[in-house]
Short mmCIF file of C-alpha atoms (C1' of nucleotides) in Angstrom, two decimals:
data_model
loop_
_atom_site.label_atom_id
_atom_site.label_comp_id
_atom_site.label_asym_id
_atom_site.label_seq_id
_atom_site.Cartn_x
_atom_site.Cartn_y
_atom_site.Cartn_z
CA MET A 1 -15.76 -23.70 -34.36
CA ILE A 2 -13.88 -22.03 -31.54
CA ALA A 3 -15.36 -24.55 -29.22
CA GLN A 4 -14.05 -27.43 -31.26
CA THR A 5 -10.55 -25.74 -31.24
CA SER A 6 -10.50 -25.38 -27.34
CA ASP A 7 -11.78 -29.04 -27.15
CA PHE A 8 -8.67 -30.07 -29.32
CA LEU A 9 -6.27 -27.95 -27.28
CA SER A 10 -7.40 -29.56 -24.06
CA SER A 11 -6.30 -32.86 -25.32
CA ILE A 12 -2.81 -31.77 -25.50
CA PRO A 13 -0.62 -32.29 -22.67
CA ILE A 14 0.85 -28.71 -22.32
CA PHE A 15 -2.55 -27.32 -22.15
CA HIS A 16 -3.93 -29.73 -19.69
CA GLY A 17 -3.59 -27.55 -16.61
CA LEU A 18 -5.93 -24.90 -18.08
CA ASP A 19 -9.51 -24.46 -17.21
CA ARG A 20 -12.60 -23.84 -19.47
CA ASP A 21 -12.18 -20.11 -19.47
CA GLU A 22 -8.53 -20.28 -20.36
CA LEU A 23 -8.85 -22.77 -22.99
CA ALA A 24 -11.63 -20.55 -24.64
CA LYS A 25 -9.21 -17.52 -24.48
CA PHE A 26 -6.48 -19.67 -26.24
CA GLY A 27 -9.13 -20.73 -28.82
CA GLU A 28 -9.61 -17.09 -29.57
CA LEU A 29 -6.00 -16.32 -29.90
CA VAL A 30 -5.05 -19.09 -32.40
CA ARG A 31 -5.14 -18.74 -36.00
CA GLU A 32 -5.67 -21.90 -38.17
CA ARG A 33 -3.74 -22.42 -41.45
CA ALA A 34 -3.50 -25.16 -43.89
CA TYR A 35 -0.20 -26.27 -45.46
CA PRO A 36 -0.19 -28.66 -48.69
CA LYS A 37 2.01 -31.54 -48.75
CA GLY A 38 5.64 -30.63 -49.29
CA SER A 39 5.31 -26.92 -48.17
CA VAL A 40 7.70 -25.57 -45.74
CA ILE A 41 6.19 -24.53 -42.60
CA LEU A 42 9.09 -22.95 -41.13
CA PHE A 43 12.86 -22.40 -42.11
CA GLN A 44 15.83 -23.03 -40.16
CA ASP A 45 17.50 -20.02 -39.04
CA ASP A 46 14.63 -17.70 -39.62
CA PRO A 47 13.58 -15.61 -36.43
CA GLY A 48 10.47 -17.42 -34.93
CA ASP A 49 7.64 -16.04 -33.09
CA SER A 50 5.02 -18.72 -33.23
CA LEU A 51 4.21 -21.88 -31.71
CA PHE A 52 2.43 -24.54 -34.01
CA VAL A 53 0.13 -27.15 -33.06
CA LEU A 54 -0.61 -29.92 -35.49
CA ARG A 55 -4.35 -30.51 -35.81
CA SER A 56 -4.25 -32.94 -38.81
CA GLY A 57 -1.64 -34.29 -41.21
CA ARG A 58 2.00 -35.13 -40.68
CA VAL A 59 5.21 -33.05 -40.68
CA LYS A 60 8.84 -33.74 -40.54
CA VAL A 61 11.49 -31.76 -38.74
CA VAL A 62 14.68 -31.77 -40.72
CA LEU A 63 18.18 -30.46 -41.11
CA ILE A 64 19.45 -29.98 -44.50
CA GLY A 65 23.13 -29.98 -45.57
CA GLU A 66 24.43 -27.72 -48.24
CA ASP A 67 24.54 -30.73 -50.61
CA GLY A 68 20.85 -31.24 -50.07
CA ARG A 69 20.89 -34.25 -47.84
CA GLU A 70 18.16 -34.34 -45.25
CA VAL A 71 18.40 -35.48 -41.76
CA ILE A 72 15.00 -36.15 -40.13
CA LEU A 73 15.00 -35.32 -36.56
CA GLY A 74 11.33 -36.34 -36.03
CA VAL A 75 8.16 -36.99 -37.63
CA LEU A 76 5.08 -35.37 -35.98
CA GLU A 77 1.54 -36.36 -35.99
CA SER A 78 -1.68 -34.86 -34.96
CA GLY A 79 -1.68 -33.28 -31.49
CA ALA A 80 2.06 -32.57 -31.66
CA HIS A 81 3.45 -29.12 -31.27
CA PHE A 82 6.78 -27.49 -32.41
CA GLY A 83 8.32 -24.18 -32.52
CA GLU A 84 8.44 -23.59 -28.65
CA LEU A 85 12.19 -23.30 -28.60
CA ALA A 86 12.36 -19.99 -30.53
CA LEU A 87 9.64 -18.65 -28.16
CA ILE A 88 11.57 -19.68 -25.07
CA ASP A 89 15.10 -18.45 -25.92
CA ASP A 90 14.53 -16.00 -28.82
CA GLN A 91 17.05 -17.77 -30.85
CA PRO A 92 16.37 -18.44 -34.62
CA ARG A 93 14.66 -21.67 -35.65
CA SER A 94 16.88 -24.87 -35.17
CA ALA A 95 15.51 -26.78 -38.07
CA HIS A 96 13.17 -26.72 -41.01
CA VAL A 97 9.69 -28.13 -40.66
CA ILE A 98 8.04 -29.56 -43.82
CA ALA A 99 4.57 -31.02 -44.25
CA MET A 100 4.71 -34.59 -45.38
CA GLU A 101 1.07 -34.64 -46.11
CA ASP A 102 -1.55 -31.83 -46.37
CA SER A 103 -1.70 -30.56 -42.92
CA GLN A 104 -3.82 -28.30 -40.69
CA LEU A 105 -1.99 -26.18 -38.14
CA LEU A 106 -2.96 -23.99 -35.23
CA ILE A 107 -0.61 -21.02 -34.76
CA LEU A 108 -0.16 -19.08 -31.50
CA ARG A 109 2.03 -15.92 -31.36
CA ARG A 110 4.84 -15.52 -28.91
CA GLU A 111 3.24 -12.84 -26.67
CA ASP A 112 -0.03 -14.59 -26.30
CA PHE A 113 1.80 -17.79 -25.40
CA ARG A 114 4.11 -16.19 -22.96
CA ARG A 115 1.38 -14.34 -21.18
CA ARG A 116 -0.51 -17.61 -20.64
CA VAL A 117 2.66 -19.53 -19.55
CA ASP A 118 3.23 -16.78 -16.95
CA ALA A 119 -0.21 -16.84 -15.79
CA ASN A 120 -0.35 -20.57 -15.34
CA PRO A 121 2.59 -22.28 -14.02
CA SER A 122 1.26 -25.83 -14.83
CA VAL A 123 1.90 -24.97 -18.52
CA ALA A 124 5.49 -24.17 -17.85
CA TRP A 125 5.81 -27.46 -15.98
CA ALA A 126 4.17 -29.45 -18.79
CA LEU A 127 6.54 -27.64 -21.10
CA LEU A 128 9.55 -28.71 -18.97
CA GLN A 129 8.42 -32.26 -19.10
CA GLU A 130 8.00 -32.18 -22.90
CA LEU A 131 11.49 -30.74 -23.46
CA SER A 132 12.96 -33.34 -20.95
CA ARG A 133 11.40 -36.09 -23.06
CA ARG A 134 12.76 -34.70 -26.20
CA LEU A 135 16.19 -34.23 -24.69
CA ARG A 136 16.31 -37.89 -23.60
CA ARG A 137 15.33 -38.95 -27.04
CA ALA A 138 17.92 -36.76 -28.70
CA ASP A 139 20.69 -38.26 -26.53
CA GLU A 140 19.44 -41.79 -27.11
CA LYS A 141 19.67 -40.91 -30.89
CA ILE A 142 23.26 -39.62 -30.44
CA GLY A 143 24.18 -42.78 -28.53
CA GLY A 144 22.63 -44.99 -31.35
CA LEU A 145 24.40 -43.14 -34.10
CA VAL A 146 27.76 -43.83 -32.49
CA LEU A 147 27.33 -47.32 -30.94
CA LEU A 148 24.98 -49.10 -33.38
CA ASP A 149 25.51 -50.18 -36.94
CA VAL A 150 22.70 -49.53 -39.51
CA PRO A 151 20.61 -52.60 -38.81
CA GLY A 152 20.86 -51.92 -35.02
CA ARG A 153 19.64 -48.34 -35.67
CA ILE A 154 16.68 -49.68 -37.59
CA ALA A 155 15.82 -52.28 -35.07
CA ARG A 156 15.72 -49.65 -32.45
CA LEU A 157 13.61 -47.30 -34.61
CA LEU A 158 11.19 -50.02 -35.16
CA LEU A 159 10.93 -50.89 -31.46
CA ASP A 160 10.57 -47.13 -30.71
CA LEU A 161 7.78 -46.66 -33.22
CA SER A 162 5.90 -49.80 -32.10
CA GLN A 163 6.07 -48.76 -28.50
CA GLU A 164 4.78 -45.41 -29.33
CA SER A 165 1.72 -46.99 -30.96
CA GLY A 166 1.29 -49.21 -28.04
CA ARG A 167 1.00 -52.26 -30.23
CA PRO A 168 3.46 -54.64 -31.90
CA ALA A 169 2.95 -52.86 -35.06
CA ILE A 170 3.90 -49.58 -36.76
CA ASP A 171 1.11 -47.35 -37.82
CA LYS A 172 3.03 -44.66 -39.55
CA VAL A 173 3.74 -45.51 -43.02
CA LEU A 174 7.32 -44.80 -43.65
CA THR A 175 9.19 -45.16 -46.92
CA HIS A 176 12.65 -46.71 -46.82
CA GLN A 177 13.86 -43.47 -47.91
CA THR A 178 12.48 -41.68 -44.80
CA ILE A 179 13.60 -44.43 -42.46
CA ALA A 180 17.22 -43.85 -43.99
CA GLN A 181 17.03 -40.24 -43.29
CA MET A 182 15.76 -41.00 -39.73
CA ILE A 183 18.73 -43.08 -38.78
CA GLY A 184 21.54 -41.59 -40.90
CA ALA A 185 21.88 -44.23 -43.57
CA SER A 186 21.17 -44.65 -47.36
CA ARG A 187 18.09 -46.00 -48.77
CA GLU A 188 19.78 -48.94 -50.23
CA THR A 189 21.34 -50.12 -47.12
CA VAL A 190 17.98 -49.78 -45.33
CA SER A 191 16.40 -51.82 -48.08
CA ARG A 192 18.80 -54.65 -47.52
CA ALA A 193 18.60 -54.61 -43.82
CA MET A 194 14.77 -54.72 -43.90
CA LYS A 195 14.95 -57.57 -46.28
CA GLU A 196 17.22 -59.34 -43.86
CA PHE A 197 14.80 -58.63 -41.00
CA GLN A 198 12.01 -60.13 -42.95
CA ASP A 199 13.98 -63.32 -43.90
CA SER A 200 14.86 -63.94 -40.51
CA GLY A 201 11.23 -63.40 -39.30
CA LEU A 202 12.07 -60.48 -37.11
CA ILE A 203 9.52 -58.36 -38.79
CA LEU A 204 6.47 -58.87 -41.01
CA VAL A 205 5.73 -56.44 -43.81
CA GLU A 206 2.41 -56.47 -45.61
CA ARG A 207 0.95 -53.84 -47.73
CA ARG A 208 2.89 -50.85 -46.29
CA ARG A 209 2.36 -51.98 -42.70
CA ILE A 210 5.12 -53.30 -40.61
CA SER A 211 4.59 -55.46 -37.64
CA ILE A 212 7.15 -56.96 -35.12
CA GLY A 213 7.51 -60.61 -35.57
CA ASN A 214 10.07 -61.32 -33.03
CA ARG A 215 10.69 -58.65 -30.41
CA GLU A 216 13.45 -60.55 -28.65
CA GLY A 217 15.26 -60.91 -31.77
CA LEU A 218 14.92 -57.20 -32.69
CA GLU A 219 16.17 -56.19 -29.40
CA LYS A 220 19.14 -58.22 -29.64
CA ARG A 221 19.81 -56.44 -32.97
CA ALA A 222 19.46 -53.19 -31.13
CA GLN A 223 22.31 -53.95 -29.03
CA VAL A 224 26.00 -53.06 -29.60
CA ARG A 225 27.60 -55.82 -31.62
CA VAL A 226 30.45 -57.16 -29.78
CA MET B 1 30.37 -21.00 4.40
CA ILE B 2 26.61 -20.86 3.71
CA ALA B 3 27.05 -17.32 2.57
CA GLN B 4 29.75 -18.42 0.06
CA THR B 5 27.39 -21.10 -1.18
CA SER B 6 24.69 -18.77 -1.86
CA ASP B 7 26.94 -16.45 -3.59
CA PHE B 8 27.90 -19.11 -5.74
CA LEU B 9 24.52 -20.04 -6.51
CA SER B 10 23.49 -16.60 -7.31
CA SER B 11 26.01 -16.81 -10.23
CA ILE B 12 24.24 -19.53 -11.88
CA PRO B 13 21.46 -18.71 -14.47
CA ILE B 14 18.69 -20.75 -13.14
CA PHE B 15 18.97 -19.25 -9.88
CA HIS B 16 19.32 -15.58 -11.02
CA GLY B 17 15.76 -14.69 -10.34
CA LEU B 18 16.04 -15.38 -6.54
CA ASP B 19 16.35 -12.85 -3.97
CA ARG B 20 18.77 -12.86 -1.08
CA ASP B 21 16.36 -14.64 1.26
CA GLU B 22 15.56 -17.29 -1.25
CA LEU B 23 19.34 -17.89 -2.03
CA ALA B 24 19.99 -18.12 1.64
CA LYS B 25 17.19 -20.80 1.90
CA PHE B 26 18.74 -22.72 -0.95
CA GLY B 27 22.08 -22.46 0.79
CA GLU B 28 20.77 -24.30 3.65
CA LEU B 29 19.19 -27.02 1.69
CA VAL B 30 22.20 -28.09 -0.38
CA ARG B 31 24.58 -30.68 0.80
CA GLU B 32 28.14 -30.63 -0.54
CA ARG B 33 30.21 -33.51 -1.57
CA ALA B 34 33.44 -34.37 -3.07
CA TYR B 35 34.01 -36.89 -5.72
CA PRO B 36 37.56 -38.09 -6.65
CA LYS B 37 38.65 -38.29 -10.25
CA GLY B 38 37.18 -41.29 -11.93
CA SER B 39 34.42 -41.79 -9.62
CA VAL B 40 30.77 -42.21 -10.88
CA ILE B 41 28.40 -39.53 -9.69
CA LEU B 42 25.44 -41.13 -11.12
CA PHE B 43 24.52 -44.17 -13.02
CA GLN B 44 22.19 -44.34 -16.08
CA ASP B 45 18.93 -46.05 -15.44
CA ASP B 46 19.10 -45.34 -11.69
CA PRO B 47 16.05 -43.59 -10.33
CA GLY B 48 17.21 -39.97 -9.53
CA ASP B 49 16.00 -37.70 -7.06
CA SER B 50 18.75 -34.93 -6.88
CA LEU B 51 20.02 -32.11 -8.85
CA PHE B 52 23.84 -31.53 -8.97
CA VAL B 53 25.70 -28.26 -9.29
CA LEU B 54 29.34 -28.47 -10.14
CA ARG B 55 31.28 -26.20 -7.83
CA SER B 56 34.76 -27.32 -8.89
CA GLY B 57 36.42 -29.83 -11.11
CA ARG B 58 35.13 -31.30 -14.33
CA VAL B 59 32.64 -34.18 -15.06
CA LYS B 60 31.61 -36.01 -18.28
CA VAL B 61 28.16 -37.06 -19.17
CA VAL B 62 28.51 -40.43 -20.82
CA LEU B 63 26.58 -43.32 -22.52
CA ILE B 64 28.39 -46.75 -22.23
CA GLY B 65 27.72 -49.56 -24.67
CA GLU B 66 27.86 -53.10 -23.49
CA ASP B 67 31.25 -53.58 -25.07
CA GLY B 68 32.39 -50.73 -22.84
CA ARG B 69 32.78 -48.09 -25.58
CA GLU B 70 31.86 -44.60 -24.27
CA VAL B 71 30.10 -41.71 -26.01
CA ILE B 72 30.67 -38.36 -24.21
CA LEU B 73 27.44 -36.37 -24.41
CA GLY B 74 28.90 -33.38 -22.64
CA VAL B 75 31.82 -32.22 -20.64
CA LEU B 76 30.87 -29.83 -17.70
CA GLU B 77 32.74 -27.47 -15.75
CA SER B 78 32.29 -25.29 -12.57
CA GLY B 79 28.79 -23.66 -12.55
CA ALA B 80 27.16 -26.30 -14.58
CA HIS B 81 24.33 -28.39 -13.30
CA PHE B 82 22.95 -31.70 -14.23
CA GLY B 83 20.53 -34.32 -13.02
CA GLU B 84 17.44 -31.99 -13.51
CA LEU B 85 15.60 -34.21 -16.06
CA ALA B 86 14.94 -36.88 -13.52
CA LEU B 87 13.43 -34.22 -11.12
CA ILE B 88 11.26 -32.85 -13.86
CA ASP B 89 9.79 -36.17 -15.46
CA ASP B 90 10.53 -38.68 -12.77
CA GLN B 91 12.31 -40.96 -15.19
CA PRO B 92 15.37 -42.86 -14.54
CA ARG B 93 18.79 -41.13 -15.25
CA SER B 94 19.39 -40.84 -19.04
CA ALA B 95 23.31 -41.17 -18.68
CA HIS B 96 26.23 -41.79 -16.45
CA VAL B 97 28.04 -38.89 -14.95
CA ILE B 98 31.73 -39.32 -14.10
CA ALA B 99 34.20 -37.23 -12.46
CA MET B 100 37.07 -36.28 -14.86
CA GLU B 101 38.95 -34.61 -12.11
CA ASP B 102 38.47 -34.38 -8.29
CA SER B 103 35.27 -32.39 -8.14
CA GLN B 104 33.20 -30.64 -5.52
CA LEU B 105 29.41 -31.00 -6.02
CA LEU B 106 26.40 -29.27 -4.44
CA ILE B 107 23.37 -31.60 -4.28
CA LEU B 108 19.84 -30.53 -3.92
CA ARG B 109 16.94 -32.85 -3.32
CA ARG B 110 13.93 -33.11 -5.54
CA GLU B 111 11.28 -31.91 -3.12
CA ASP B 112 13.45 -28.96 -2.13
CA PHE B 113 13.99 -28.04 -5.60
CA ARG B 114 10.36 -28.53 -6.76
CA ARG B 115 9.15 -26.32 -4.03
CA ARG B 116 11.35 -23.62 -4.89
CA VAL B 117 10.62 -23.74 -8.67
CA ASP B 118 6.81 -23.60 -7.96
CA ALA B 119 7.33 -20.74 -5.64
CA ASN B 120 9.34 -18.74 -8.05
CA PRO B 121 8.45 -18.90 -11.76
CA SER B 122 11.53 -17.30 -12.84
CA VAL B 123 13.43 -20.42 -12.05
CA ALA B 124 11.07 -22.45 -14.25
CA TRP B 125 11.68 -19.92 -17.05
CA ALA B 126 15.47 -20.16 -16.71
CA LEU B 127 15.21 -24.03 -16.66
CA LEU B 128 13.17 -23.85 -19.92
CA GLN B 129 15.96 -21.76 -21.51
CA GLU B 130 18.60 -24.15 -20.35
CA LEU B 131 16.70 -27.05 -21.65
CA SER B 132 16.27 -25.38 -24.90
CA ARG B 133 19.87 -24.52 -25.38
CA ARG B 134 20.70 -28.34 -24.74
CA LEU B 135 18.10 -29.54 -27.03
CA ARG B 136 19.39 -27.28 -29.90
CA ARG B 137 22.90 -28.52 -29.16
CA ALA B 138 21.80 -32.18 -29.18
CA ASP B 139 20.13 -31.65 -32.56
CA GLU B 140 23.09 -29.98 -33.93
CA LYS B 141 25.18 -32.89 -32.78
CA ILE B 142 22.82 -35.34 -34.46
CA GLY B 143 23.15 -33.42 -37.71
CA GLY B 144 26.85 -33.36 -37.51
CA LEU B 145 27.17 -37.01 -36.98
CA VAL B 146 25.09 -37.66 -39.98
CA LEU B 147 26.22 -35.03 -42.29
CA LEU B 148 29.85 -34.59 -41.52
CA ASP B 149 32.95 -36.71 -41.74
CA VAL B 150 35.38 -36.91 -38.84
CA PRO B 151 37.57 -33.97 -39.68
CA GLY B 152 34.32 -31.92 -40.13
CA ARG B 153 33.10 -32.93 -36.78
CA ILE B 154 36.43 -32.13 -35.20
CA ALA B 155 36.48 -28.71 -36.67
CA ARG B 156 33.00 -28.06 -35.62
CA LEU B 157 33.93 -29.08 -32.09
CA LEU B 158 36.96 -26.78 -31.96
CA LEU B 159 34.93 -23.86 -33.25
CA ASP B 160 32.23 -24.41 -30.60
CA LEU B 161 34.72 -24.84 -27.78
CA SER B 162 36.62 -21.67 -28.85
CA GLN B 163 33.25 -19.87 -28.95
CA GLU B 164 32.40 -20.98 -25.58
CA SER B 165 35.78 -19.62 -24.24
CA GLY B 166 35.01 -16.33 -26.04
CA ARG B 167 38.52 -16.42 -27.46
CA PRO B 168 40.27 -18.00 -30.42
CA ALA B 169 41.56 -20.71 -28.08
CA ILE B 170 40.38 -23.53 -26.16
CA ASP B 171 40.75 -23.58 -22.56
CA LYS B 172 39.71 -27.14 -21.64
CA VAL B 173 42.49 -29.48 -21.88
CA LEU B 174 41.13 -32.43 -24.05
CA THR B 175 42.98 -35.69 -24.98
CA HIS B 176 42.50 -37.04 -28.42
CA GLN B 177 40.65 -39.89 -26.85
CA THR B 178 38.26 -37.49 -25.22
CA ILE B 179 37.73 -35.67 -28.52
CA ALA B 180 37.14 -39.03 -30.32
CA GLN B 181 34.43 -40.03 -27.74
CA MET B 182 32.72 -36.64 -28.11
CA ILE B 183 32.37 -36.94 -31.90
CA GLY B 184 32.11 -40.62 -32.27
CA ALA B 185 35.37 -41.53 -33.88
CA SER B 186 38.54 -43.51 -32.96
CA ARG B 187 41.39 -41.89 -31.20
CA GLU B 188 43.86 -42.68 -34.24
CA THR B 189 41.56 -40.90 -36.66
CA VAL B 190 41.25 -37.95 -34.41
CA SER B 191 45.21 -37.89 -34.12
CA ARG B 192 45.58 -38.05 -37.92
CA ALA B 193 43.03 -35.27 -38.43
CA MET B 194 44.47 -32.95 -35.85
CA LYS B 195 47.95 -33.42 -37.46
CA GLU B 196 46.40 -32.41 -40.83
CA PHE B 197 44.85 -29.38 -39.23
CA GLN B 198 48.09 -28.39 -37.72
CA ASP B 199 50.12 -28.85 -40.96
CA SER B 200 47.77 -26.72 -42.93
CA GLY B 201 47.79 -24.19 -40.10
CA LEU B 202 44.17 -24.27 -39.18
CA ILE B 203 44.97 -24.79 -35.61
CA LEU B 204 48.14 -24.35 -33.29
CA VAL B 205 48.91 -26.79 -30.69
CA GLU B 206 51.34 -25.82 -27.97
CA ARG B 207 51.76 -27.59 -24.72
CA ARG B 208 48.39 -29.03 -24.30
CA ARG B 209 46.63 -25.81 -25.65
CA ILE B 210 44.90 -25.44 -28.75
CA SER B 211 44.34 -22.20 -30.53
CA ILE B 212 42.58 -21.49 -33.80
CA GLY B 213 44.92 -20.40 -36.50
CA ASN B 214 42.62 -19.91 -39.38
CA ARG B 215 38.95 -19.70 -38.39
CA GLU B 216 37.78 -19.42 -42.02
CA GLY B 217 39.50 -22.64 -43.02
CA LEU B 218 38.22 -24.53 -40.08
CA GLU B 219 34.70 -23.28 -40.88
CA LYS B 220 35.03 -24.62 -44.33
CA ARG B 221 36.13 -27.88 -43.02
CA ALA B 222 33.01 -27.96 -40.79
CA GLN B 223 30.80 -27.85 -43.97
CA VAL B 224 29.31 -30.79 -45.69
CA ARG B 225 31.93 -31.94 -48.22
CA VAL B 226 30.27 -32.10 -51.75
"C1'" DT C 1 67.00 -41.24 -11.99
"C1'" DC C 2 64.33 -44.92 -12.71
"C1'" DA C 3 60.05 -46.66 -14.06
"C1'" DC C 4 55.73 -46.50 -15.15
"C1'" DA C 5 51.20 -44.51 -16.76
"C1'" DG C 6 48.95 -41.76 -19.83
"C1'" DG C 7 49.14 -39.62 -24.07
"C1'" DT C 8 50.62 -39.25 -29.10
"C1'" DG C 9 52.06 -40.63 -34.10
"C1'" DT C 10 51.95 -43.83 -37.85
"C1'" DG C 11 51.81 -47.87 -40.75
"C1'" DA C 12 49.15 -51.91 -42.42
"C1'" DT C 13 44.71 -54.36 -43.04
"C1'" DC C 14 39.97 -54.93 -43.28
"C1'" DT C 15 35.09 -53.97 -43.66
"C1'" DG C 16 30.44 -51.58 -43.48
"C1'" DC C 17 28.19 -48.88 -46.08
"C1'" DG C 18 27.81 -45.01 -49.42
"C1'" DT C 19 27.30 -44.39 -54.35
"C1'" DC C 20 26.28 -45.66 -59.03
"C1'" DA C 21 23.34 -47.96 -61.99
"C1'" DC C 22 20.16 -50.67 -63.24
"C1'" DG C 23 15.29 -53.04 -63.67
"C1'" DC C 24 10.86 -54.07 -61.38
"C1'" DT C 25 6.37 -53.02 -58.90
"C1'" DT C 26 2.41 -50.32 -57.62
"C1'" DG C 27 -0.53 -46.60 -57.18
"C1'" DT C 28 -2.86 -42.78 -59.66
"C1'" DA C 29 -4.02 -39.22 -62.88
"C1'" DG C 30 -5.26 -38.36 -67.57
"C1'" DC D 1 -5.63 -48.46 -70.67
"C1'" DT D 2 -1.51 -45.98 -70.55
"C1'" DA D 3 2.09 -43.75 -68.73
"C1'" DC D 4 4.41 -41.57 -65.33
"C1'" DA D 5 5.99 -40.96 -60.51
"C1'" DA D 6 7.32 -43.06 -56.20
"C1'" DG D 7 9.02 -46.49 -54.09
"C1'" DC D 8 11.70 -51.07 -53.77
"C1'" DG D 9 15.46 -54.96 -54.79
"C1'" DT D 10 19.95 -55.87 -56.08
"C1'" DG D 11 24.68 -56.12 -57.91
"C1'" DA D 12 29.39 -53.88 -58.39
"C1'" DC D 13 32.80 -50.92 -56.76
"C1'" DG D 14 35.40 -47.89 -53.72
"C1'" DC D 15 36.65 -45.61 -49.66
"C1'" DA D 16 36.48 -43.40 -44.89
"C1'" DG D 17 37.53 -44.96 -40.93
"C1'" DA D 18 37.79 -48.85 -37.51
"C1'" DT D 19 41.06 -51.91 -35.59
"C1'" DC D 20 45.59 -53.82 -34.51
"C1'" DA D 21 50.26 -53.19 -33.49
"C1'" DC D 22 54.16 -50.78 -32.22
"C1'" DA D 23 57.27 -46.96 -31.21
"C1'" DC D 24 58.03 -42.75 -28.97
"C1'" DC D 25 57.40 -38.92 -25.70
"C1'" DT D 26 56.52 -36.36 -21.24
"C1'" DG D 27 55.33 -35.80 -16.64
"C1'" DT D 28 55.47 -37.51 -11.77
"C1'" DG D 29 55.94 -40.24 -7.86
"C1'" DA D 30 59.12 -43.51 -5.43
#
DNA sequence: TCACAGGTGTGATCTGCGTCACGCTTGTAG
DNA sequence: CTACAAGCGTGACGCAGATCACACCTGTGA
C-alpha cells in the first residue's frame, strides 16, 4: 500500500527529484482520504495547512460570488496537486475546491512538506516551474476574457484542452454549463456557439465526446475579431 | 556605484536572504540600462534569458491583441522585478513590458541568476512566495472580470491600489485610459463611472490624485450586484 | 502666447450576450 | 416501465457597455 503510494508520487513532477528513500518517507507521511462527488474539499478564505494530490477522480477550483455564480479557475485530474499556495505564503485559501466526481486524495501537512522542500532543492525548483506554468495560464486567461468574445474563448478553451490530451480530441467530459463557467459566459450562449461550431464543421460532437474537425478554423475564431 | 547597487538589491524581497558577500557578487553581475518612456523592454514570445529589476521609473506588463488593443496585466514601480518566468521554465516571454516613464533597469542573466538560486535556497523560497502572490492576484482578477460589472472592477482596483500604498489614497498617477486597460473596459465607461463615484462621495479627485472618500461604499460597489 | 498633445466629459447609437421561459432528450434509479 | 434529474436547443427581450463623434481643459515647449 505504501509502496503503491510512493510509486504514484514518483510519477508527479514536483516529486521527481526524490530518490527511493525520500519517496518512501513521503509515502509514510501522507494520509489518504475519499471525497464523494459534490463535496467541498477546501473552502476559500480558510486557513490552509495541507497540500493535496489527486489520486483519482476529478475536482474543480472555483470562486463563488455572493449571488452564487461560480467561476471555474481550473479542472484537475489524477496526478494534479493543489493547495500549495497556502503552504508557501501562509495566506488563506484563494478558492474553493470541489469534487466533481468521487475522488481519492493524498494529503500532506505543511511541516512535512516544508521539511522535504528544504531538504531537497529540486522540489523547490519543480514547484517554481509549476507555479510559472499556472501564472502563464492565468495571464492568458485574463487576456482572453478581455480581448475575445464568447465564441473566441470557447475556441481557445477547446484548443487548449485538445493540446493537453495530445490528440485532436477532448477527453474530459464537459457540460456546456461547465464550459460556460470556465470562460465566463452563460450556458445558453455556449450552447449556441457550440452549435455554430458544429454546423460549420469546426468541431465534431459525438456521444459526449468532442473532437476538432478543423483546427485552422478554430484557431481563427480564437483570434481577436477586427 | 557597485556598493549602491547591492544596497538597492538588498531591499528587494527575493534577495533578502543574501549576505553582504553574495550581494556584492550580484552587484558585479548585473548590468544597468536606461529605457526611455514608451520603449519596449521585452517582447512577448521572444526567448528570454534575463531577469529585470526596476530601479527607477515605471513599466507596464501588457498583452496586445492583433487589433492593437492593450490589456495591462500590471504596472510595476521601483523595486519590482519581472522576467523571472522565462528563467524558470525556459519558455518564451508571456507578455510585453513597456516603459511608462524613463526607467532605469538592472539586468541579470539567466545563468548568473540560476547559480545564485541554487546556491542559496532562501532565494528560491522568496521567489516561490512572490509567484504565489502573483497567482493569487491573477485569480482574483479573473474572478473580478467574470463576476463584477465595470464600476465594481474599478472600485476593486482603487481599493487594491490604496491598500498597496498603505493609505486611503492612491499614489500612482493613472489616466482613465490606463485604468480602462487594467480592468478590461473602455475609457469612456471608466470616465462615467469615476464621475459617478465622485458625485456620490465615494472618492475624491484633486489634481491627478485620487483618495478614498468612503471605503464602505466602495467596498459595497466591489461586490457582486444581485 | 501660441499651439499642440494628452487627457477628460458627455451625448447618441448599436450590439453581444445575459436572462427568462420554455420544451425535448437521455441516462439511471426505483 | 416509469419517472425524475441533468443536460441541451431555441426563441424573445432588455441592457451594460462598446463605439463614434465632439467639445473642452491643462500643461509645456517653441
